[in-house]
Coordinates of C-alpha atoms and ligand atoms in Angstrom, one line a residue:
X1 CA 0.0 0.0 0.0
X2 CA 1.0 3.3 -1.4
X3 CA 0.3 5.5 1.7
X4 CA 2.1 9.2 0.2
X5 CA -1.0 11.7 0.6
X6 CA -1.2 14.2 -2.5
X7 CA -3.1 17.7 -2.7
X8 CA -4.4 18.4 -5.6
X9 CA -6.3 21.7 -6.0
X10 CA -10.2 21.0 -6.7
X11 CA -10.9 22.3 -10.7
X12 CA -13.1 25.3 -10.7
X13 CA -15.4 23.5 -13.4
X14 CA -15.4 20.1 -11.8
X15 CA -19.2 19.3 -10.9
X16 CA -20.1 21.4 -13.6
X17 CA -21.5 18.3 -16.4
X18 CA -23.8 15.9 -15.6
X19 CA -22.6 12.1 -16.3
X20 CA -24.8 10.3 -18.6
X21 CA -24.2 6.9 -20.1
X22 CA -23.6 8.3 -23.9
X23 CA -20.8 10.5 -22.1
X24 CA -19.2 7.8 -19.9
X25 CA -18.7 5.3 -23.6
X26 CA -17.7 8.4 -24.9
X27 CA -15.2 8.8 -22.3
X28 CA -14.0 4.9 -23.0
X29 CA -14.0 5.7 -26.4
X30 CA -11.9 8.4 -25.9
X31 CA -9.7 7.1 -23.3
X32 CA -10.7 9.3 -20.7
X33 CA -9.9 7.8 -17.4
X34 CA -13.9 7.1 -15.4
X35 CA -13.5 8.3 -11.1
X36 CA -16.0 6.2 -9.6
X37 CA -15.9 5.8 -5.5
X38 CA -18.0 5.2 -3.1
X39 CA -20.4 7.0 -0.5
X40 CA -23.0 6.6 2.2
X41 CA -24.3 9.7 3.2
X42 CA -24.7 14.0 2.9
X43 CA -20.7 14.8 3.4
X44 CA -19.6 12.1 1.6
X45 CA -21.8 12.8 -1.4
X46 CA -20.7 16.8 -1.3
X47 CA -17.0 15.7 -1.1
X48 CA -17.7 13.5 -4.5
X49 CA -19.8 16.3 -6.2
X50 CA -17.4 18.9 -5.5
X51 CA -14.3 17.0 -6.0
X52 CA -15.6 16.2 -10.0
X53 CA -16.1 12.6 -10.0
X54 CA -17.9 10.8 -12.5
X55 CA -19.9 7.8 -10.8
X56 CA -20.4 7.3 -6.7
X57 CA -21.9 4.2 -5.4
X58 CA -23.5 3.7 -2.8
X59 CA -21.7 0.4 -2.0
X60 CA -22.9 -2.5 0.5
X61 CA -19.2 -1.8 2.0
X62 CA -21.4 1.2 3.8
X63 CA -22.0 -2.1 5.8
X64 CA -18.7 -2.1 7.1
X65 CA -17.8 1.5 7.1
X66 CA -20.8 3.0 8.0
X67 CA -22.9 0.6 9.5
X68 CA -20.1 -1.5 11.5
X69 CA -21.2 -5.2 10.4
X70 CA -18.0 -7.2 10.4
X71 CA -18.8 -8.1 6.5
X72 CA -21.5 -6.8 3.5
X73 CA -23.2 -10.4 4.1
X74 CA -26.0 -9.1 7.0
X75 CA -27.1 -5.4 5.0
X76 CA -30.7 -5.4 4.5
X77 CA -31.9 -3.5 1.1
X78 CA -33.6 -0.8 3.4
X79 CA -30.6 0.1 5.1
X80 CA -28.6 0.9 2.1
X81 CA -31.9 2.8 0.4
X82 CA -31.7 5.7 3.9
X83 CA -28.0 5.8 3.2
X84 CA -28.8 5.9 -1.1
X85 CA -31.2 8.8 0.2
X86 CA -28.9 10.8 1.9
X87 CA -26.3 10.7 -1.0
X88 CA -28.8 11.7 -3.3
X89 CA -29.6 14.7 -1.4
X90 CA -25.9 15.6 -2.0
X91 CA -25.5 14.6 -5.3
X92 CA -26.0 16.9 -9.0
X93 CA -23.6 15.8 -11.5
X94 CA -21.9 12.1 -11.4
X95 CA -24.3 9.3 -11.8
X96 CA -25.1 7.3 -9.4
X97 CA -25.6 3.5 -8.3
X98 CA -26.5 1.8 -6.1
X99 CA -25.3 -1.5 -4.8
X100 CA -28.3 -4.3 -4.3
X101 CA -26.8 -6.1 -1.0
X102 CA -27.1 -9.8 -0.4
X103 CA -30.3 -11.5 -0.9
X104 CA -32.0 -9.1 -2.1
X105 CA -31.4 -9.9 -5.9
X106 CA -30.6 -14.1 -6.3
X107 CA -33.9 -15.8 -5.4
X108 CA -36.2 -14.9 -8.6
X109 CA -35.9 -12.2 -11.6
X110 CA -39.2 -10.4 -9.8
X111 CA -37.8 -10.3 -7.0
X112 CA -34.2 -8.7 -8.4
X113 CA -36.2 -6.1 -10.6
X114 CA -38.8 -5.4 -7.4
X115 CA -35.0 -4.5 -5.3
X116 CA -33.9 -2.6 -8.0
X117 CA -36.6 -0.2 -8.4
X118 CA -36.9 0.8 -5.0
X119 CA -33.1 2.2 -5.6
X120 CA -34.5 3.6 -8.8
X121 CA -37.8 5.4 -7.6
X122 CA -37.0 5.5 -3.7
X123 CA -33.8 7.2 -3.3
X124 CA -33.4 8.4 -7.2
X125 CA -30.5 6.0 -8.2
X126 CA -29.5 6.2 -12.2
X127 CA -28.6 2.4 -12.0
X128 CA -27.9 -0.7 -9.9
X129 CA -24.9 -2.7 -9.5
X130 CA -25.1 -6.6 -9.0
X131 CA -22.1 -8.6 -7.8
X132 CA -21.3 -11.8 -9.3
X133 CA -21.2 -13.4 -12.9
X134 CA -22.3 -17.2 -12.8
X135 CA -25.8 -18.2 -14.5
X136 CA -28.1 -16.3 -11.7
X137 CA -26.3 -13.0 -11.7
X138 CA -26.3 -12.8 -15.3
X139 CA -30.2 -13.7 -15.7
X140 CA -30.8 -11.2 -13.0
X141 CA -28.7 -8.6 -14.7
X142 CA -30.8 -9.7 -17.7
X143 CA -34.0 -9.2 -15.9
X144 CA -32.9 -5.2 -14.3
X145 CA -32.1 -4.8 -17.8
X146 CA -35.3 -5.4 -19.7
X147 CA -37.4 -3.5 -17.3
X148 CA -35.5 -0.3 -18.0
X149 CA -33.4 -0.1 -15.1
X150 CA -29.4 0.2 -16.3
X151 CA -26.7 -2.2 -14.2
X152 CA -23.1 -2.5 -13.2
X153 CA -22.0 -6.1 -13.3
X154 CA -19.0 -7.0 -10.6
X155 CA -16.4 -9.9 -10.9
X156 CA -13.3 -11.1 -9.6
X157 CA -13.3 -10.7 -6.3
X158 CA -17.4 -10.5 -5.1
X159 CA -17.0 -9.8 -1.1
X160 CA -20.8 -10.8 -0.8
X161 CA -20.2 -14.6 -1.7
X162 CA -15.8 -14.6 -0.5
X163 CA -16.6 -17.3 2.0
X164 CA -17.1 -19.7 -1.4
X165 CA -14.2 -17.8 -3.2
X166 CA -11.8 -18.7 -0.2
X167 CA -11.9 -15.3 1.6
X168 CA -10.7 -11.5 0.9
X169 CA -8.6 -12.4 -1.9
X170 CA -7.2 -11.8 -5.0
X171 CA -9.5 -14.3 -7.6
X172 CA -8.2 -15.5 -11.3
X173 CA -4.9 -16.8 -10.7
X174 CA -5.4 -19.7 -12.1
X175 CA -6.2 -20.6 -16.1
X176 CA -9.4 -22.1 -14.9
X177 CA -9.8 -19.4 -12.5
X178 CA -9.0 -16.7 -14.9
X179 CA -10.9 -18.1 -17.9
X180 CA -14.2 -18.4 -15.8
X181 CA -13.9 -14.6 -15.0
X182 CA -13.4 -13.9 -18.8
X183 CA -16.5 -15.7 -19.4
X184 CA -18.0 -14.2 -16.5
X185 CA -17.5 -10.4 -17.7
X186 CA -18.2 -11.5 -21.5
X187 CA -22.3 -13.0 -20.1
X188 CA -22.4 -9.7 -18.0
X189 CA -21.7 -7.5 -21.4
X190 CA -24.0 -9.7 -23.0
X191 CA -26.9 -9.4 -20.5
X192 CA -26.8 -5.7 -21.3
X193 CA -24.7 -4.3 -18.3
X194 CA -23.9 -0.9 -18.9
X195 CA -20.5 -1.4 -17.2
X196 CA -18.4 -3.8 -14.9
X197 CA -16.3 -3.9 -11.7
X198 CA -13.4 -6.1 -12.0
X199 CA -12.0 -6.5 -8.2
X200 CA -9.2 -8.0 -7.0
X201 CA -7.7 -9.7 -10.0
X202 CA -4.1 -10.0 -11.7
X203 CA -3.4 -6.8 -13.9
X204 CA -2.4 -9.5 -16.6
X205 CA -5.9 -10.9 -16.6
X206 CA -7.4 -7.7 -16.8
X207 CA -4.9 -7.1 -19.9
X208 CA -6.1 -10.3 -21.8
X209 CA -9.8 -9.4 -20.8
X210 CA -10.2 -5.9 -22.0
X211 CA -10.1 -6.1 -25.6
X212 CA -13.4 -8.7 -25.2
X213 CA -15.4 -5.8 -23.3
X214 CA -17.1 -3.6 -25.3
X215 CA -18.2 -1.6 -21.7
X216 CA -16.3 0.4 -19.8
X217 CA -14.5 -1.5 -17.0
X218 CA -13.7 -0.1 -14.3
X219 CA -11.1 -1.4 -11.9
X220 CA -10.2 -2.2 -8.4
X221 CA -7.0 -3.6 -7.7
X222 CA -7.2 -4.8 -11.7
X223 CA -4.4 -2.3 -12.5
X224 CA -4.1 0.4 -15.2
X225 CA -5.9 -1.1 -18.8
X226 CA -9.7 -1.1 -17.4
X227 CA -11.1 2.5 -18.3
X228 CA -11.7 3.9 -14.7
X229 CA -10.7 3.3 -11.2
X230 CA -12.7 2.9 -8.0
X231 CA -12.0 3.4 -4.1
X232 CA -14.0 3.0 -0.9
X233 CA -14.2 6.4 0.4
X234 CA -13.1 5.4 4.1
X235 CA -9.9 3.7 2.6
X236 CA -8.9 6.3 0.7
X237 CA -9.2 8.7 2.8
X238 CA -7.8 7.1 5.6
X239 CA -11.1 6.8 8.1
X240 CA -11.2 3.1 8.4
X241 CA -9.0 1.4 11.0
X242 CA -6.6 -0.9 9.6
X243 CA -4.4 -1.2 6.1
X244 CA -7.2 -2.2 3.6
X245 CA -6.4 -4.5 0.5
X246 CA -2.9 -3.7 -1.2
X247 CA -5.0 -2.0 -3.8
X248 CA -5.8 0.9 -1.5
X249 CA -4.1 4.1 -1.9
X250 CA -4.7 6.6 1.5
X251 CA -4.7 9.9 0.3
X252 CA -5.5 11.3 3.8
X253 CA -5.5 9.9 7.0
X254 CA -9.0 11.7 8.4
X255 CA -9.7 8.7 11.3
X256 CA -6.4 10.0 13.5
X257 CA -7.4 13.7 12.8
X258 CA -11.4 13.0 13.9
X259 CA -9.7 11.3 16.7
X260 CA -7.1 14.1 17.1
X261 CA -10.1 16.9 17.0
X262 CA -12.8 14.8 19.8
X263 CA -10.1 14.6 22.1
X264 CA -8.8 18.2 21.9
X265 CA -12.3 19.2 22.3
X266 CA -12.6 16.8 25.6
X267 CA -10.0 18.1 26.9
X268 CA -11.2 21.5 26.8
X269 CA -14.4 20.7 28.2
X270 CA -13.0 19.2 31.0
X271 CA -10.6 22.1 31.8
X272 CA -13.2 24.6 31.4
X273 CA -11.8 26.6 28.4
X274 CA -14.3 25.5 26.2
X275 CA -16.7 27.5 25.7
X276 CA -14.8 30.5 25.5
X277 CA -16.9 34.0 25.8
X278 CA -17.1 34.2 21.6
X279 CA -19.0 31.0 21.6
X280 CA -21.8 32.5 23.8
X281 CA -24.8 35.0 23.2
X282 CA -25.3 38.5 25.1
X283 CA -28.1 39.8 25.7
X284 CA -29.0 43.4 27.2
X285 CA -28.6 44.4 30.9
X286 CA -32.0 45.8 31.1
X287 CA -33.5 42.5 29.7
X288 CA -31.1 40.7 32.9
X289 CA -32.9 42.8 35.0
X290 CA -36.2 42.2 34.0
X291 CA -35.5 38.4 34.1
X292 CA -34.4 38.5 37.3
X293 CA -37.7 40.6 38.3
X294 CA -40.0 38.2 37.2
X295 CA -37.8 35.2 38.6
X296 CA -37.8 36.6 42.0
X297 CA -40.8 38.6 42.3
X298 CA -40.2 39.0 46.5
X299 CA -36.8 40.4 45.8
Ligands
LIG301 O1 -19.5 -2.1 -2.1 C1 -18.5 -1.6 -2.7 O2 -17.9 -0.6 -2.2 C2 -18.1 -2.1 -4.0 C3 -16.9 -1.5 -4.7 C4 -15.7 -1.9 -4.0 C5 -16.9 -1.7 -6.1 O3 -18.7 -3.0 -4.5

């Protein structure tokens, strides 16, 4: 893990065009790198919107970094829709997706297309994204698709079904391994996904399977060929506890200056210099007076 924080200045035009899908295949076209990351609520929505990104999801990692499940396994579908909510509310110009958690998607096609809706007409998502790319991800892709409702497709690494993968791990280092994904990305471009995640697998298979998509890719821990990159907002900027995946870059560490800025403020609490006299309101003598009057009528 890269962990060298860099400051870039924020563009005065970024947040200024709205993503749409002709624009992000124009942008793979053109080989115009895609900023995707992730976000759960108001401030992390603003901080995408103003920073210029070009699609935010509301991932079921909020699970984890939000919600403080120890995995994305337990997050119930109306859990993610309050955070979805929130970001919306933040949210003008990048499109936005959001991420249908575990089992709210693999038991029937009505059921997948009833799930996705609700991110579509209850917290005003522009797509869905479904992990996975075996036969019942791909029909339910296939389903989302044909009732209007555009999806991201996931594969590699698919945190919602790791116990069966063999954990947190890097997927497709095998040629059995590696040729399933292939075929796992090609069904997903064929079921109509707009776009796919490819997480946590060997730059070199990412090479070999790009010039098969016709979709933009867009990578995590897939290195540099896929046409966009995304991060969790806690690991990137450094408000989870722990490393992360090697794949995460920190480009702030915000967790030790939260806990830098509570205890300061502790601290003065307890030894009385905060609040200060600036942080309280005045009010006129003569109005004191009259308090007190009425307060102590006998006086
Ligand atoms: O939930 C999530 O944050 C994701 C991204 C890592 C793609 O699925």
């Amino acid at each position: 893990m890269s962990s060298a924080p860099t400051t870039i200045n924020v563009p005065a035009d970024a947040s200024s065009l709205p993503m749409t899908l002709p624009r992000l295949y124009e942008m793979k076209r053109h080989g115009e790198p895609i900023v995707m990351v992730t976000a759960y609520d108001h401030p992390s929505a603003r901080a995408a919107e103003r920073a210029g990104v070009d699609l935010v999801l509301v991932g079921d990692s909020g699970a984890m970094t939000v919600l403080g499940y120890d995995s994305t396994v337990p997050v119930e579908l109306d859990e993610l829709l309050v955070l979805a909510r929130a970001v919306r509310r933040g949210l003008q110009t990048p499109f936005l997706i959001g991420d249908l958690p575990f089992g709210s998607y693999e038991i029937s096609d009505e059921q997948a297309v009833t799930s996705a809706m609700r991110f579509i007409k209850e917290a005003g998502c522009d797509a869905v994204k479904l992990e996975g790319g075996g036969e019942t991800s791909v029909a339910r892709a296939r389903a989302i698709v044909r009732a209007g409702i555009p999806v991201m497709g996931h594969v590699g690494l698919t945190p919602q079904t790791s116990t069966a993968l063999g954990g947190y791990k890097a997927q497709g280092r095998t040629a059995t391994d590696g040729a399933r994904i292939a075929r796992e990305a090609v069904a997903l471009q064929e079921a109509g996904c707009f776009s796919i995640v490819f997480e946590a697998i060997p730059t070199g298979l990412a090479n070999e399977i790009m010039p098969l998509i016709t979709v933009p890719v867009i990578g995590i821990g897939a290195g540099p060929a896929v046409d966009g990159q995304v991060l969790v907002f806690h690991d990137l900027l450094g408000i989870r506890e722990g490393l992360g995946a090697r794949f995460v870059k920190r480009y702030a560490n915000l967790l030790e200056d939260m806990v830098s800025g509570v205890a300061a403020y502790a601290h003065d609490v307890r030894s009385r210099t905060y609040p200060a006299p600036e942080h309280g309101y005045s009010i006129d003598e003569a109005e004191l007076t009259a308090i007190r009057a009425e307060l102590n009528p006998d006086s």
